[in-house]
GROMACS .gro file of N, CA and C in nm:
model
  255
    1MET      N    1  -1.460   7.882  -6.717
    1MET     CA    2  -1.562   7.781  -6.701
    1MET      C    3  -1.504   7.664  -6.622
    2SER      N    4  -1.575   7.621  -6.520
    2SER     CA    5  -1.523   7.515  -6.434
    2SER      C    6  -1.553   7.377  -6.493
    3LYS      N    7  -1.470   7.283  -6.456
    3LYS     CA    8  -1.487   7.144  -6.498
    3LYS      C    9  -1.605   7.084  -6.422
    4THR      N   10  -1.677   6.993  -6.487
    4THR     CA   11  -1.791   6.927  -6.424
    4THR      C   12  -1.763   6.777  -6.414
    5TYR      N   13  -1.802   6.719  -6.302
    5TYR     CA   14  -1.781   6.577  -6.277
    5TYR      C   15  -1.916   6.506  -6.267
    6THR      N   16  -1.921   6.385  -6.319
    6THR     CA   17  -2.041   6.302  -6.306
    6THR      C   18  -2.026   6.220  -6.179
    7ILE      N   19  -2.121   6.236  -6.089
    7ILE     CA   20  -2.119   6.169  -5.959
    7ILE      C   21  -2.238   6.074  -5.951
    8GLU      N   22  -2.212   5.950  -5.911
    8GLU     CA   23  -2.320   5.856  -5.885
    8GLU      C   24  -2.333   5.840  -5.735
    9ILE      N   25  -2.454   5.858  -5.686
    9ILE     CA   26  -2.482   5.844  -5.543
    9ILE      C   27  -2.577   5.727  -5.525
   10GLN      N   28  -2.533   5.630  -5.445
   10GLN     CA   29  -2.621   5.518  -5.411
   10GLN      C   30  -2.684   5.549  -5.277
   11HIS      N   31  -2.818   5.557  -5.278
   11HIS     CA   32  -2.889   5.598  -5.157
   11HIS      C   33  -3.023   5.527  -5.152
   12GLN      N   34  -3.049   5.460  -5.043
   12GLN     CA   35  -3.175   5.391  -5.020
   12GLN      C   36  -3.211   5.298  -5.136
   13GLY      N   37  -3.111   5.220  -5.180
   13GLY     CA   38  -3.134   5.119  -5.282
   13GLY      C   39  -3.143   5.172  -5.424
   14GLN      N   40  -3.121   5.300  -5.445
   14GLN     CA   41  -3.127   5.357  -5.579
   14GLN      C   42  -2.996   5.428  -5.611
   15THR      N   43  -2.965   5.433  -5.740
   15THR     CA   44  -2.847   5.506  -5.787
   15THR      C   45  -2.893   5.633  -5.856
   16HIS      N   46  -2.838   5.744  -5.812
   16HIS     CA   47  -2.871   5.876  -5.868
   16HIS      C   48  -2.745   5.932  -5.932
   17THR      N   49  -2.758   5.990  -6.049
   17THR     CA   50  -2.645   6.051  -6.118
   17THR      C   51  -2.666   6.202  -6.124
   18ILE      N   52  -2.565   6.275  -6.079
   18ILE     CA   53  -2.571   6.421  -6.083
   18ILE      C   54  -2.442   6.474  -6.145
   19GLU      N   55  -2.450   6.591  -6.203
   19GLU     CA   56  -2.334   6.660  -6.259
   19GLU      C   57  -2.294   6.770  -6.161
   20VAL      N   58  -2.171   6.761  -6.111
   20VAL     CA   59  -2.126   6.855  -6.008
   20VAL      C   60  -2.006   6.936  -6.059
   21PRO      N   61  -2.022   7.067  -6.070
   21PRO     CA   62  -1.908   7.152  -6.108
   21PRO      C   63  -1.801   7.146  -5.999
   22GLU      N   64  -1.676   7.160  -6.040
   22GLU     CA   65  -1.566   7.148  -5.943
   22GLU      C   66  -1.569   7.256  -5.835
   23ASP      N   67  -1.644   7.363  -5.857
   23ASP     CA   68  -1.650   7.471  -5.758
   23ASP      C   69  -1.776   7.466  -5.672
   24LYS      N   70  -1.849   7.354  -5.677
   24LYS     CA   71  -1.969   7.338  -5.593
   24LYS      C   72  -1.955   7.212  -5.508
   25LYS      N   73  -2.007   7.218  -5.388
   25LYS     CA   74  -2.003   7.103  -5.298
   25LYS      C   75  -2.102   6.997  -5.345
   26ILE      N   76  -2.065   6.871  -5.327
   26ILE     CA   77  -2.149   6.760  -5.373
   26ILE      C   78  -2.286   6.764  -5.307
   27LEU      N   79  -2.292   6.787  -5.177
   27LEU     CA   80  -2.421   6.791  -5.108
   27LEU      C   81  -2.510   6.902  -5.163
   28GLU      N   82  -2.452   7.016  -5.191
   28GLU     CA   83  -2.528   7.130  -5.244
   28GLU      C   84  -2.598   7.093  -5.375
   29VAL      N   85  -2.526   7.029  -5.465
   29VAL     CA   86  -2.584   6.990  -5.594
   29VAL      C   87  -2.685   6.877  -5.575
   30ALA      N   88  -2.656   6.785  -5.484
   30ALA     CA   89  -2.751   6.676  -5.457
   30ALA      C   90  -2.884   6.732  -5.406
   31GLU      N   91  -2.878   6.830  -5.318
   31GLU     CA   92  -3.001   6.892  -5.268
   31GLU      C   93  -3.076   6.965  -5.379
   32GLU      N   94  -3.002   7.033  -5.468
   32GLU     CA   95  -3.066   7.100  -5.581
   32GLU      C   96  -3.138   6.999  -5.671
   33ALA      N   97  -3.085   6.874  -5.675
   33ALA     CA   98  -3.145   6.767  -5.755
   33ALA      C   99  -3.256   6.695  -5.679
   34LYS      N  100  -3.292   6.750  -5.562
   34LYS     CA  101  -3.401   6.696  -5.478
   34LYS      C  102  -3.368   6.561  -5.415
   35LEU      N  103  -3.239   6.531  -5.396
   35LEU     CA  104  -3.202   6.411  -5.323
   35LEU      C  105  -3.209   6.443  -5.174
   36ASP      N  106  -3.270   6.356  -5.098
   36ASP     CA  107  -3.288   6.378  -4.955
   36ASP      C  108  -3.179   6.303  -4.879
   37LEU      N  109  -3.060   6.364  -4.874
   37LEU     CA  110  -2.946   6.304  -4.805
   37LEU      C  111  -2.935   6.363  -4.666
   38ARG      N  112  -2.900   6.278  -4.571
   38ARG     CA  113  -2.886   6.324  -4.433
   38ARG      C  114  -2.774   6.427  -4.422
   39ASN      N  115  -2.800   6.533  -4.348
   39ASN     CA  116  -2.697   6.632  -4.318
   39ASN      C  117  -2.743   6.714  -4.199
   40SER      N  118  -2.649   6.782  -4.137
   40SER     CA  119  -2.684   6.860  -4.019
   40SER      C  120  -2.608   6.992  -4.015
   41CYS      N  121  -2.478   6.985  -3.987
   41CYS     CA  122  -2.403   7.109  -3.962
   41CYS      C  123  -2.362   7.183  -4.089
   42ASN      N  124  -2.346   7.111  -4.198
   42ASN     CA  125  -2.298   7.169  -4.325
   42ASN      C  126  -2.165   7.243  -4.310
   43ALA      N  127  -2.085   7.197  -4.215
   43ALA     CA  128  -1.954   7.259  -4.192
   43ALA      C  129  -1.841   7.157  -4.182
   44GLY      N  130  -1.871   7.029  -4.207
   44GLY     CA  131  -1.767   6.927  -4.204
   44GLY      C  132  -1.727   6.881  -4.066
   45VAL      N  133  -1.817   6.895  -3.969
   45VAL     CA  134  -1.784   6.862  -3.831
   45VAL      C  135  -1.862   6.741  -3.779
   46CYS      N  136  -1.991   6.736  -3.803
   46CYS     CA  137  -2.078   6.640  -3.733
   46CYS      C  138  -2.077   6.498  -3.792
   47THR      N  139  -2.035   6.478  -3.912
   47THR     CA  140  -2.029   6.350  -3.985
   47THR      C  141  -2.165   6.293  -4.024
   48THR      N  142  -2.272   6.368  -4.010
   48THR     CA  143  -2.404   6.319  -4.050
   48THR      C  144  -2.408   6.289  -4.199
   49CYS      N  145  -2.336   6.365  -4.279
   49CYS     CA  146  -2.338   6.349  -4.425
   49CYS      C  147  -2.226   6.260  -4.477
   50ALA      N  148  -2.162   6.183  -4.390
   50ALA     CA  149  -2.050   6.099  -4.432
   50ALA      C  150  -2.094   5.998  -4.537
   51ALA      N  151  -2.007   5.976  -4.634
   51ALA     CA  152  -2.031   5.880  -4.741
   51ALA      C  153  -1.897   5.816  -4.775
   52LYS      N  154  -1.903   5.709  -4.854
   52LYS     CA  155  -1.781   5.640  -4.894
   52LYS      C  156  -1.771   5.636  -5.045
   53ILE      N  157  -1.654   5.669  -5.097
   53ILE     CA  158  -1.629   5.659  -5.240
   53ILE      C  159  -1.610   5.510  -5.270
   54ILE      N  160  -1.694   5.457  -5.360
   54ILE     CA  161  -1.684   5.314  -5.392
   54ILE      C  162  -1.636   5.289  -5.534
   55GLY      N  163  -1.618   5.393  -5.609
   55GLY     CA  164  -1.567   5.379  -5.746
   55GLY      C  165  -1.442   5.462  -5.762
   56GLU      N  166  -1.425   5.515  -5.881
   56GLU     CA  167  -1.312   5.602  -5.908
   56GLU      C  168  -1.343   5.744  -5.863
   57GLY      N  169  -1.239   5.820  -5.846
   57GLY     CA  170  -1.258   5.961  -5.815
   57GLY      C  171  -1.206   6.000  -5.679
   58THR      N  172  -1.187   6.130  -5.664
   58THR     CA  173  -1.141   6.186  -5.538
   58THR      C  174  -1.218   6.314  -5.512
   59VAL      N  175  -1.201   6.366  -5.393
   59VAL     CA  176  -1.263   6.492  -5.356
   59VAL      C  177  -1.163   6.579  -5.283
   60ASP      N  178  -1.191   6.708  -5.281
   60ASP     CA  179  -1.119   6.802  -5.197
   60ASP      C  180  -1.213   6.832  -5.082
   61GLN      N  181  -1.175   6.791  -4.963
   61GLN     CA  182  -1.256   6.819  -4.845
   61GLN      C  183  -1.169   6.881  -4.736
   62ALA      N  184  -1.090   6.978  -4.778
   62ALA     CA  185  -0.996   7.043  -4.687
   62ALA      C  186  -1.064   7.107  -4.567
   63ASP      N  187  -1.190   7.146  -4.582
   63ASP     CA  188  -1.261   7.211  -4.472
   63ASP      C  189  -1.322   7.112  -4.374
   64GLY      N  190  -1.316   6.983  -4.403
   64GLY     CA  191  -1.378   6.882  -4.317
   64GLY      C  192  -1.290   6.842  -4.201
   65MET      N  193  -1.343   6.854  -4.081
   65MET     CA  194  -1.270   6.814  -3.961
   65MET      C  195  -1.322   6.682  -3.905
   66GLY      N  196  -1.443   6.641  -3.946
   66GLY     CA  197  -1.508   6.526  -3.886
   66GLY      C  198  -1.457   6.391  -3.929
   67VAL      N  199  -1.382   6.384  -4.038
   67VAL     CA  200  -1.327   6.256  -4.086
   67VAL      C  201  -1.176   6.267  -4.083
   68GLY      N  202  -1.115   6.185  -4.000
   68GLY     CA  203  -0.970   6.187  -3.985
   68GLY      C  204  -0.898   6.129  -4.105
   69ARG      N  205  -0.768   6.144  -4.106
   69ARG     CA  206  -0.683   6.099  -4.217
   69ARG      C  207  -0.705   5.951  -4.248
   70GLU      N  208  -0.712   5.867  -4.145
   70GLU     CA  209  -0.728   5.723  -4.167
   70GLU      C  210  -0.858   5.691  -4.241
   71LEU      N  211  -0.968   5.753  -4.199
   71LEU     CA  212  -1.096   5.729  -4.267
   71LEU      C  213  -1.095   5.787  -4.408
   72GLN      N  214  -1.028   5.900  -4.428
   72GLN     CA  215  -1.017   5.956  -4.562
   72GLN      C  216  -0.942   5.860  -4.653
   73GLU      N  217  -0.838   5.798  -4.602
   73GLU     CA  218  -0.761   5.702  -4.681
   73GLU      C  219  -0.845   5.579  -4.716
   74GLU      N  220  -0.947   5.549  -4.636
   74GLU     CA  221  -1.038   5.439  -4.664
   74GLU      C  222  -1.150   5.481  -4.760
   75GLY      N  223  -1.151   5.608  -4.799
   75GLY     CA  224  -1.248   5.655  -4.897
   75GLY      C  225  -1.367   5.730  -4.841
   76TYR      N  226  -1.366   5.761  -4.711
   76TYR     CA  227  -1.480   5.832  -4.653
   76TYR      C  228  -1.468   5.982  -4.677
   77VAL      N  229  -1.583   6.043  -4.705
   77VAL     CA  230  -1.589   6.187  -4.732
   77VAL      C  231  -1.709   6.247  -4.659
   78LEU      N  232  -1.704   6.377  -4.639
   78LEU     CA  233  -1.817   6.451  -4.586
   78LEU      C  234  -1.874   6.531  -4.702
   79LEU      N  235  -1.992   6.493  -4.748
   79LEU     CA  236  -2.050   6.552  -4.868
   79LEU      C  237  -2.073   6.702  -4.856
   80CYS      N  238  -2.092   6.752  -4.734
   80CYS     CA  239  -2.121   6.896  -4.717
   80CYS      C  240  -2.001   6.984  -4.745
   81VAL      N  241  -1.880   6.928  -4.742
   81VAL     CA  242  -1.759   7.007  -4.769
   81VAL      C  243  -1.675   6.947  -4.882
   82ALA      N  244  -1.730   6.850  -4.954
   82ALA     CA  245  -1.655   6.778  -5.057
   82ALA      C  246  -1.678   6.837  -5.196
   83TYR      N  247  -1.568   6.876  -5.258
   83TYR     CA  248  -1.569   6.922  -5.397
   83TYR      C  249  -1.512   6.810  -5.483
   84PRO      N  250  -1.575   6.776  -5.595
   84PRO     CA  251  -1.523   6.666  -5.678
   84PRO      C  252  -1.391   6.703  -5.745
   85ARG      N  253  -1.308   6.602  -5.763
   85ARG     CA  254  -1.179   6.621  -5.832
   85ARG      C  255  -1.152   6.503  -5.924
   0.00000   0.00000   0.00000
């Protein structure tokens, strides 16, 4: 059984809370919860789904090429390839 993380997404002036298993991408679960988040390639390249971590937590986004090391260190993630950790 995989671990589940509580994720808060601030979008269009509202805060949404979703439960994301460690083996599912954040964007995938957000879409299942009917959140309308911008995305395009779903491959970690285009940066349309870029977001910033503003609280605690980290992600595994090893498949993401669109956000360089410097932006990752500033907390930016690509939700289409981000797994919660």
